[in-house]
Coordinates of C-alpha atoms and ligand atoms in Angstrom, one line a residue:
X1 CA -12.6 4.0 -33.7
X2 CA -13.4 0.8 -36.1
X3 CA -13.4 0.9 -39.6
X4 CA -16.7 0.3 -40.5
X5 CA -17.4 -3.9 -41.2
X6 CA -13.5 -4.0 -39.0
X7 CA -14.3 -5.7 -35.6
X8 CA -12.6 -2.9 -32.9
X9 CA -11.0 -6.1 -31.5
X10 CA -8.8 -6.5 -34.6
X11 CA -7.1 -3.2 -33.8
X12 CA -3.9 -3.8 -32.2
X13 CA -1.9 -1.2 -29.5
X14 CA 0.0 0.7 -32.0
X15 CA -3.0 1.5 -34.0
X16 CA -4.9 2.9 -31.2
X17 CA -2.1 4.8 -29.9
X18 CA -2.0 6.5 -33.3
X19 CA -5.2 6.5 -34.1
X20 CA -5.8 8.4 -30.9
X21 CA -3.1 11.1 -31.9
X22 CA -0.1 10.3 -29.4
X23 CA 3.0 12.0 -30.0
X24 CA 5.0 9.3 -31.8
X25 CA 7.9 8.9 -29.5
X26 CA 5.9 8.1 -26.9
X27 CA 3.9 5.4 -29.1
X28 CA 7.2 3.8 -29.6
X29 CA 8.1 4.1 -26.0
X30 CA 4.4 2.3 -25.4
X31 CA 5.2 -0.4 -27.6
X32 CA 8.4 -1.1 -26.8
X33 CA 7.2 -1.6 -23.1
X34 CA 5.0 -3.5 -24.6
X35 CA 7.4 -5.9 -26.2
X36 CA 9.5 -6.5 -23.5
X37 CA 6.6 -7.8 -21.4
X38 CA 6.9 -10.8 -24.4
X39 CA 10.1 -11.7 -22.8
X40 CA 8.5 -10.9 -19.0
X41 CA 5.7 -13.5 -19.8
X42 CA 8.7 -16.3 -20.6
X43 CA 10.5 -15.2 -17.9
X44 CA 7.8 -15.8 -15.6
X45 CA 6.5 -19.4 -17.2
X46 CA 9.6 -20.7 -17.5
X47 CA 12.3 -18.9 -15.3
X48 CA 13.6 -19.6 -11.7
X49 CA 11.6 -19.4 -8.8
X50 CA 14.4 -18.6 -6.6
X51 CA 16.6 -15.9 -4.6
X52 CA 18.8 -13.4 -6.6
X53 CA 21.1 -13.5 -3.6
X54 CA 20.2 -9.6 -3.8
X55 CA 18.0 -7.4 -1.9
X56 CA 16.5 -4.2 -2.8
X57 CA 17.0 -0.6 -1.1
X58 CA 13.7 -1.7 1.0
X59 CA 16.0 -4.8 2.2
X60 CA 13.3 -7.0 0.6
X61 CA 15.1 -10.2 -0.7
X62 CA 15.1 -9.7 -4.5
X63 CA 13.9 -13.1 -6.4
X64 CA 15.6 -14.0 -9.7
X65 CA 12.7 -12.9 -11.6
X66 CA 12.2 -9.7 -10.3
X67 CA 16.3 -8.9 -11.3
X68 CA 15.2 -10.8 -14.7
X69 CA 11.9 -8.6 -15.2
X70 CA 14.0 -5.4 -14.1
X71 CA 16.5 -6.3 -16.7
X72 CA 14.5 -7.3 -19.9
X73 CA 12.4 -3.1 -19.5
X74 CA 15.7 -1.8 -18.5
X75 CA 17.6 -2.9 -21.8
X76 CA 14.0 -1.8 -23.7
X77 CA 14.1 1.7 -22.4
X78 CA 17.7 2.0 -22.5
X79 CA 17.9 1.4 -26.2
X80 CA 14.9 2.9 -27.1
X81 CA 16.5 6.3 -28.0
X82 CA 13.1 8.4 -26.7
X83 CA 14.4 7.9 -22.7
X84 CA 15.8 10.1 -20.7
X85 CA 15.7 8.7 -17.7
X86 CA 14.5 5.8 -15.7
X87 CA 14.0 4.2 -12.3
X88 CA 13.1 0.7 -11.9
X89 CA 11.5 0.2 -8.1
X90 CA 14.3 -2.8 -7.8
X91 CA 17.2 0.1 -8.4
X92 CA 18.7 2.0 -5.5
X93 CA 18.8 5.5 -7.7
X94 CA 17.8 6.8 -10.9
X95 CA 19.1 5.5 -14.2
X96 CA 20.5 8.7 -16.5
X97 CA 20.1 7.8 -20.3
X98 CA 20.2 10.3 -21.9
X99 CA 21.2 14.4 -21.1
X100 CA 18.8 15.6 -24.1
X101 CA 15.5 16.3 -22.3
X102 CA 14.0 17.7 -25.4
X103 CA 11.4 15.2 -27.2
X104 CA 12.4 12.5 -24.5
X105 CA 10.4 10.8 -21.9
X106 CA 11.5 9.7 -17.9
X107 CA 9.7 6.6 -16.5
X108 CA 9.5 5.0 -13.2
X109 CA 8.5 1.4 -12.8
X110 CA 7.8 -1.8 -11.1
X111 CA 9.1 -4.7 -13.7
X112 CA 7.4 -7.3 -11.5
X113 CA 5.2 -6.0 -8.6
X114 CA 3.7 -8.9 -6.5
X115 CA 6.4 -11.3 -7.7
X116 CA 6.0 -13.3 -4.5
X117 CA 2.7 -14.1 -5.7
X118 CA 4.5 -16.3 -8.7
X119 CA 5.3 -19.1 -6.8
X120 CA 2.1 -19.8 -5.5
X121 CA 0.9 -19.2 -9.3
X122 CA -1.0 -15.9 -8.3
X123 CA -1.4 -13.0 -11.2
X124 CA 1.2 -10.1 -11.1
X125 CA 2.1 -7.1 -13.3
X126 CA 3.8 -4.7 -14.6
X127 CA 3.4 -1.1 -13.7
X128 CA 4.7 2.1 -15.4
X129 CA 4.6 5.5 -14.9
X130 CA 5.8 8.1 -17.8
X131 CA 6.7 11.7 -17.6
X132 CA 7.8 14.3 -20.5
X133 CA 11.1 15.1 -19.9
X134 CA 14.3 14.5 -17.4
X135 CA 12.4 15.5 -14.1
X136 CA 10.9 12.1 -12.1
X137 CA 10.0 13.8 -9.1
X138 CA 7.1 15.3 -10.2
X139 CA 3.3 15.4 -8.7
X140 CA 1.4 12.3 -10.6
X141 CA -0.8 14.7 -11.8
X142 CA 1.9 15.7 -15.0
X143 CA 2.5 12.7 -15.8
X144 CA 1.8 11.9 -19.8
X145 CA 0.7 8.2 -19.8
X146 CA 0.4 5.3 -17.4
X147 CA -0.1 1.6 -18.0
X148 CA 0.3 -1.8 -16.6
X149 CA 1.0 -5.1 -17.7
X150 CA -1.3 -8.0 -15.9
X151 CA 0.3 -11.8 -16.2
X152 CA -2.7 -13.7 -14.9
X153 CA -4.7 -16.4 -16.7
X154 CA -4.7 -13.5 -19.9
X155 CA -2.1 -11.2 -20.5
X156 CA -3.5 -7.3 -20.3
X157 CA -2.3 -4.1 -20.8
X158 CA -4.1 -1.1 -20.1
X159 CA -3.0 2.4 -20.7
X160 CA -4.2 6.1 -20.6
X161 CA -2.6 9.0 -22.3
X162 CA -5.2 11.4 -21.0
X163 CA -7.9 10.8 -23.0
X164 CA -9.8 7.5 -21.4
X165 CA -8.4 4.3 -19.9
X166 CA -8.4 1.6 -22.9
X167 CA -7.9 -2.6 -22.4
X168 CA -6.2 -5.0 -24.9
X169 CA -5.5 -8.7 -24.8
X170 CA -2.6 -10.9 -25.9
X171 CA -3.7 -13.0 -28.5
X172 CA -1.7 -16.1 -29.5
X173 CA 0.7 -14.4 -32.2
X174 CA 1.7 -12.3 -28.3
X175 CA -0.2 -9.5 -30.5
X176 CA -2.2 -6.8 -27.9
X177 CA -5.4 -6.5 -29.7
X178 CA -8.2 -3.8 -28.2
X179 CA -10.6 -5.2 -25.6
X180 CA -12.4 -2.4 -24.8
X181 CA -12.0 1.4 -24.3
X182 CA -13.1 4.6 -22.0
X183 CA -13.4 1.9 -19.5
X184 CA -15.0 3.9 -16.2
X185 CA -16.0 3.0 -12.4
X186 CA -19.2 3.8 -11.2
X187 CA -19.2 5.9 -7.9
X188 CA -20.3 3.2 -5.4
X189 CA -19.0 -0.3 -5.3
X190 CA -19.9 -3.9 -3.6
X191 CA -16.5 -5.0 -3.4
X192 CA -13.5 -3.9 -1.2
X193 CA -9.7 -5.3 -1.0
X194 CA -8.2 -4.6 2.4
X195 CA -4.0 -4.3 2.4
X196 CA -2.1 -4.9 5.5
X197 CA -2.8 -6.1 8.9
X198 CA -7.2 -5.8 10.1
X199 CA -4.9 -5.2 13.9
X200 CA -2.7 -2.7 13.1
X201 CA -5.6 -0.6 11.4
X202 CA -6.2 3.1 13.0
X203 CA -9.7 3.4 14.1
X204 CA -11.0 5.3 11.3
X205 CA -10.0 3.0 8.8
X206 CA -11.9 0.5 11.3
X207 CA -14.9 2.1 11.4
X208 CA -14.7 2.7 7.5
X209 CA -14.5 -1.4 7.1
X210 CA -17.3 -2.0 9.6
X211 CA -19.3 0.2 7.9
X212 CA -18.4 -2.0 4.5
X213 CA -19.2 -5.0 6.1
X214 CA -22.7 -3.8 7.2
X215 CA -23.5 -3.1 3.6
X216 CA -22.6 -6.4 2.6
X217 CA -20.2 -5.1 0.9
X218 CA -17.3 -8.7 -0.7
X219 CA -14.2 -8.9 0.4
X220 CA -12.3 -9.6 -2.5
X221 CA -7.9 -9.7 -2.0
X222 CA -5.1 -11.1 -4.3
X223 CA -2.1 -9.7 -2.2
X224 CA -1.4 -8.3 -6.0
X225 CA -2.0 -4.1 -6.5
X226 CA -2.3 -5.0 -10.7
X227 CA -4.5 -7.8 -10.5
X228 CA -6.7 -6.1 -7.5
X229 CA -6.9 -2.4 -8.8
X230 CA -7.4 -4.4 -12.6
X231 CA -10.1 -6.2 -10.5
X232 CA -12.1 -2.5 -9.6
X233 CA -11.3 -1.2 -13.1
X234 CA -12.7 -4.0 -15.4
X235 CA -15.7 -4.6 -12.6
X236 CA -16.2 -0.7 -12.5
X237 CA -16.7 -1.1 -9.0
X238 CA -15.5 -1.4 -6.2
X239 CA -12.3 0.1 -3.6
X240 CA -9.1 -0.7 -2.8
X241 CA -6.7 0.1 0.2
X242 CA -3.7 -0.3 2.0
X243 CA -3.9 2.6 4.7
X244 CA -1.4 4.0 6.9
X245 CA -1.2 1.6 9.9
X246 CA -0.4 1.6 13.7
X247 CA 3.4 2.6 13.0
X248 CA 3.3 2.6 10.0
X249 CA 1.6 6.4 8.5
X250 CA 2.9 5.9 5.5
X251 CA 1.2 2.2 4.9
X252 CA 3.5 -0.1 2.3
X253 CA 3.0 1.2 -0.8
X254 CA 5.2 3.0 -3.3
X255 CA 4.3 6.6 -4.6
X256 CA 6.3 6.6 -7.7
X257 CA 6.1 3.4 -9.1
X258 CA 3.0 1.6 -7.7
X259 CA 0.3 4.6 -6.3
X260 CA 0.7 7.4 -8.6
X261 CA 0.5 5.2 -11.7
X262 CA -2.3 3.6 -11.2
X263 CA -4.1 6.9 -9.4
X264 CA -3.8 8.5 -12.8
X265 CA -5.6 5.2 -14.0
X266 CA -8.6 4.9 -11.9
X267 CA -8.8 9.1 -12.1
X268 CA -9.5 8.8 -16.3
X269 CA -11.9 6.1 -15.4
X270 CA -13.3 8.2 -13.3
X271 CA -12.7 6.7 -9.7
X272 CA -10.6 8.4 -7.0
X273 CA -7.1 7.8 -5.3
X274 CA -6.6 9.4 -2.0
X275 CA -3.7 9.1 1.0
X276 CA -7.0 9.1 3.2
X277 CA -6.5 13.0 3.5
X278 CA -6.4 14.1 0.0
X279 CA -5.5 12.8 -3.5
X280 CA -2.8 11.0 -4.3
X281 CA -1.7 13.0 -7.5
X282 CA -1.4 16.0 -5.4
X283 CA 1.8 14.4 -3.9
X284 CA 5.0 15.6 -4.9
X285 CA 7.6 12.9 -3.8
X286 CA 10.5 14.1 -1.8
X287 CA 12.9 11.1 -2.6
X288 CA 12.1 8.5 -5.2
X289 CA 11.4 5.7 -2.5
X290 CA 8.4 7.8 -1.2
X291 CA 5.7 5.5 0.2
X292 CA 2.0 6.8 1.1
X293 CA -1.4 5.4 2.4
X294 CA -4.1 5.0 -0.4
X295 CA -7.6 4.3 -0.9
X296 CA -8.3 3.5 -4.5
X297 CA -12.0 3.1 -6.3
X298 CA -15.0 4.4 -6.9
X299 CA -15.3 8.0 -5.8
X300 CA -18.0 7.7 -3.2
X301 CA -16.4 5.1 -1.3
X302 CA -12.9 6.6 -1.2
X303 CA -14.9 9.9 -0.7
X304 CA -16.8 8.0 2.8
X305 CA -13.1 6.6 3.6
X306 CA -11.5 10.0 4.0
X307 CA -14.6 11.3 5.8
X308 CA -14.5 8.2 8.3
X309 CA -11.1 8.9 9.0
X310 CA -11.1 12.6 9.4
X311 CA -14.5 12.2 11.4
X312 CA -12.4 10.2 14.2
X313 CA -8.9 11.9 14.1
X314 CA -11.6 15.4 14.6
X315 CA -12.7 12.9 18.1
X316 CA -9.3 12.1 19.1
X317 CA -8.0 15.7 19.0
X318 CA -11.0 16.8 21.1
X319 CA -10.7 14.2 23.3
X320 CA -7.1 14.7 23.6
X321 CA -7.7 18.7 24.2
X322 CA -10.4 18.0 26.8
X323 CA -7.7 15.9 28.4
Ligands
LIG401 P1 5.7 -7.6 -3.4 O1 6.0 -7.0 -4.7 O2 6.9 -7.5 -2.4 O3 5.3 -9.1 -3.6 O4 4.5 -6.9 -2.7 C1 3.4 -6.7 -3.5 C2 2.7 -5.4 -3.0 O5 3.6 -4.4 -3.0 C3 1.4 -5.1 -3.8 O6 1.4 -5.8 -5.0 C4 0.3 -5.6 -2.9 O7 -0.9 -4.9 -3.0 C5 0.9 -5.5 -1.5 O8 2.3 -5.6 -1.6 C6 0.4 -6.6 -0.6 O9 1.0 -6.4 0.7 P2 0.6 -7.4 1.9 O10 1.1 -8.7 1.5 O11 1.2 -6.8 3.1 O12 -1.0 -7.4 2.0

């Protein structure tokens, strides 16, 4: 991809989105997202800390910088004249821009996922999800791109278009210059990050941890899905999961905004994202607030994960028919 006697690290986002033959409209679409994080990263250094006053459809108390995050992509996409439509995880329904499908793009995001974290001065993100077209409630697997935006002690983005899962790095002129690209996970990890509550667990997910623990396996948990699944990506290693709970089946996490981007993600680098019963870009979301269970990571350990948890629910059944 360098020029020859160019360093690859001088070649900023735009160039490698061309360079790598993406339909223009979505370049600028890319890079517009791109630029609004500019105005995410003030928000977050230097904006309030507190409540909006609002709450969200999940009745989660919406803080200031979430409504501010939501607002600076909102504005981006809306004038960005390649959007058709868009839904913002902080939005009670889907935004209509524009009638004219044709050449257009529809995304769903998270403008600040984890924003609790910024308060205790823990890394969050950005995550997006783009589709060709009008239609949002499609399975992941059509989308056209993914990408997320990580505010921790560097600012990140990584993206796919389909063709490999590339990193690039803020640099001081808030330029995204390429890291590194084709980034992939290798099929076994050493390092797992456990969502939810150890108590509320059902026992197949219990035995799948125990197992982890056995191997020596680290726990390693941020309480942020960008900085923990950006954790397994740039390690190549590694699984993460928030699983469906006691009362809970369909676990916390969002399909749409938060699971099926980053599925599509760890997929081009060659990892796995699965519900615990099958993949995650097989789902088709009913309604746009669809949550699911997920297990995210190198393929043999999400793989040993669904086989744990089918293994036992195979034992209750029985048991439950021998009465
Ligand atoms: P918020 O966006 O409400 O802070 O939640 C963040 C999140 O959706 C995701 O980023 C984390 O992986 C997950 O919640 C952590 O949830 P627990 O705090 O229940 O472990």
């Amino acid at each position: 991809m360098a020029e020859p006697g160019k360093s690859k690290f001088q070649i900023d986002l735009r160039r490698h989105l061309r360079e790598s033959d993406v339909e223009d409209n979505l370049v600028h679409l890319i890079c517009e997202i791109a630029e609004a994080s500019k105005y995410i990263i003030n928000s977050i250094r230097t904006g309030d800390l507190g409540v909006a006053g609002t709450s969200n459809l999940y009745g989660e108390q919406q803080l200031a910088l979430d409504v501010l995050a939501d607002r600076i992509l909102r504005k981006r996409l809306d004038h960005s004249r390649v959007v058709a439509n868009m839904m913002s995880e902080e939005e009670d329904e889907i935004i209509p821009i524009s009638p004219d499908c044709e050449g257009k793009y529809s995304v769903a995001y998270d403008p600040l996922d984890g924003s609790s974290l910024v308060d205790v001065n823990l890394a969050v993100g950005t995550i997006i999800s783009i589709f060709s077209g009008c239609d949002l409630l499609q399975s992941g697997r059509n989308q056209v791109a993914a990408m997320y935006i990580l505010y921790g002690p560097r600012t990140t983005l990584v993206y796919s278009t389909g063709n490999g899962v590339h990193e690039f790095s803020m640099n001081h002129l808030m330029e995204y210059n390429l890291v590194q690209e084709n980034i992939q996970i290798c099929p076994q990890g050493s390092l797992y990050s456990p969502g939810g509550q150890r108590n509320l667990y059902t026992p197949g997910t219990e035995a799948f941890v125990q197992q982890l623990e056995q191997r020596g396996v680290k726990l390693r948990y941020s309480g942020g899905f960008v900085p923990d699944i950006n954790q397994i990506l740039l390690k190549g290693q590694g699984i993460f999961f928030y699983p469906h709970l006691q009362q809970k089946p369909k676990g916390k996490l969002r399909l749409l905004f938060e699971l099926s981007p980053m599925a599509y993600l760890v997929e081009q680098a060659g990892g796995a994202a699965s519900t615990g019963h099958g993949p995650i870009l097989d789902l088709v979301p009913e309604h746009i607030h669809e949550r699911a269970p997920v297990f995210i990571g190198s393929k043999a350990d999400v793989a040993l994960a669904e086989k744990f948890i089918r293994d036992m629910e195979t034992k209750q059944s029985q048991k439950a028919a021998a009465g």
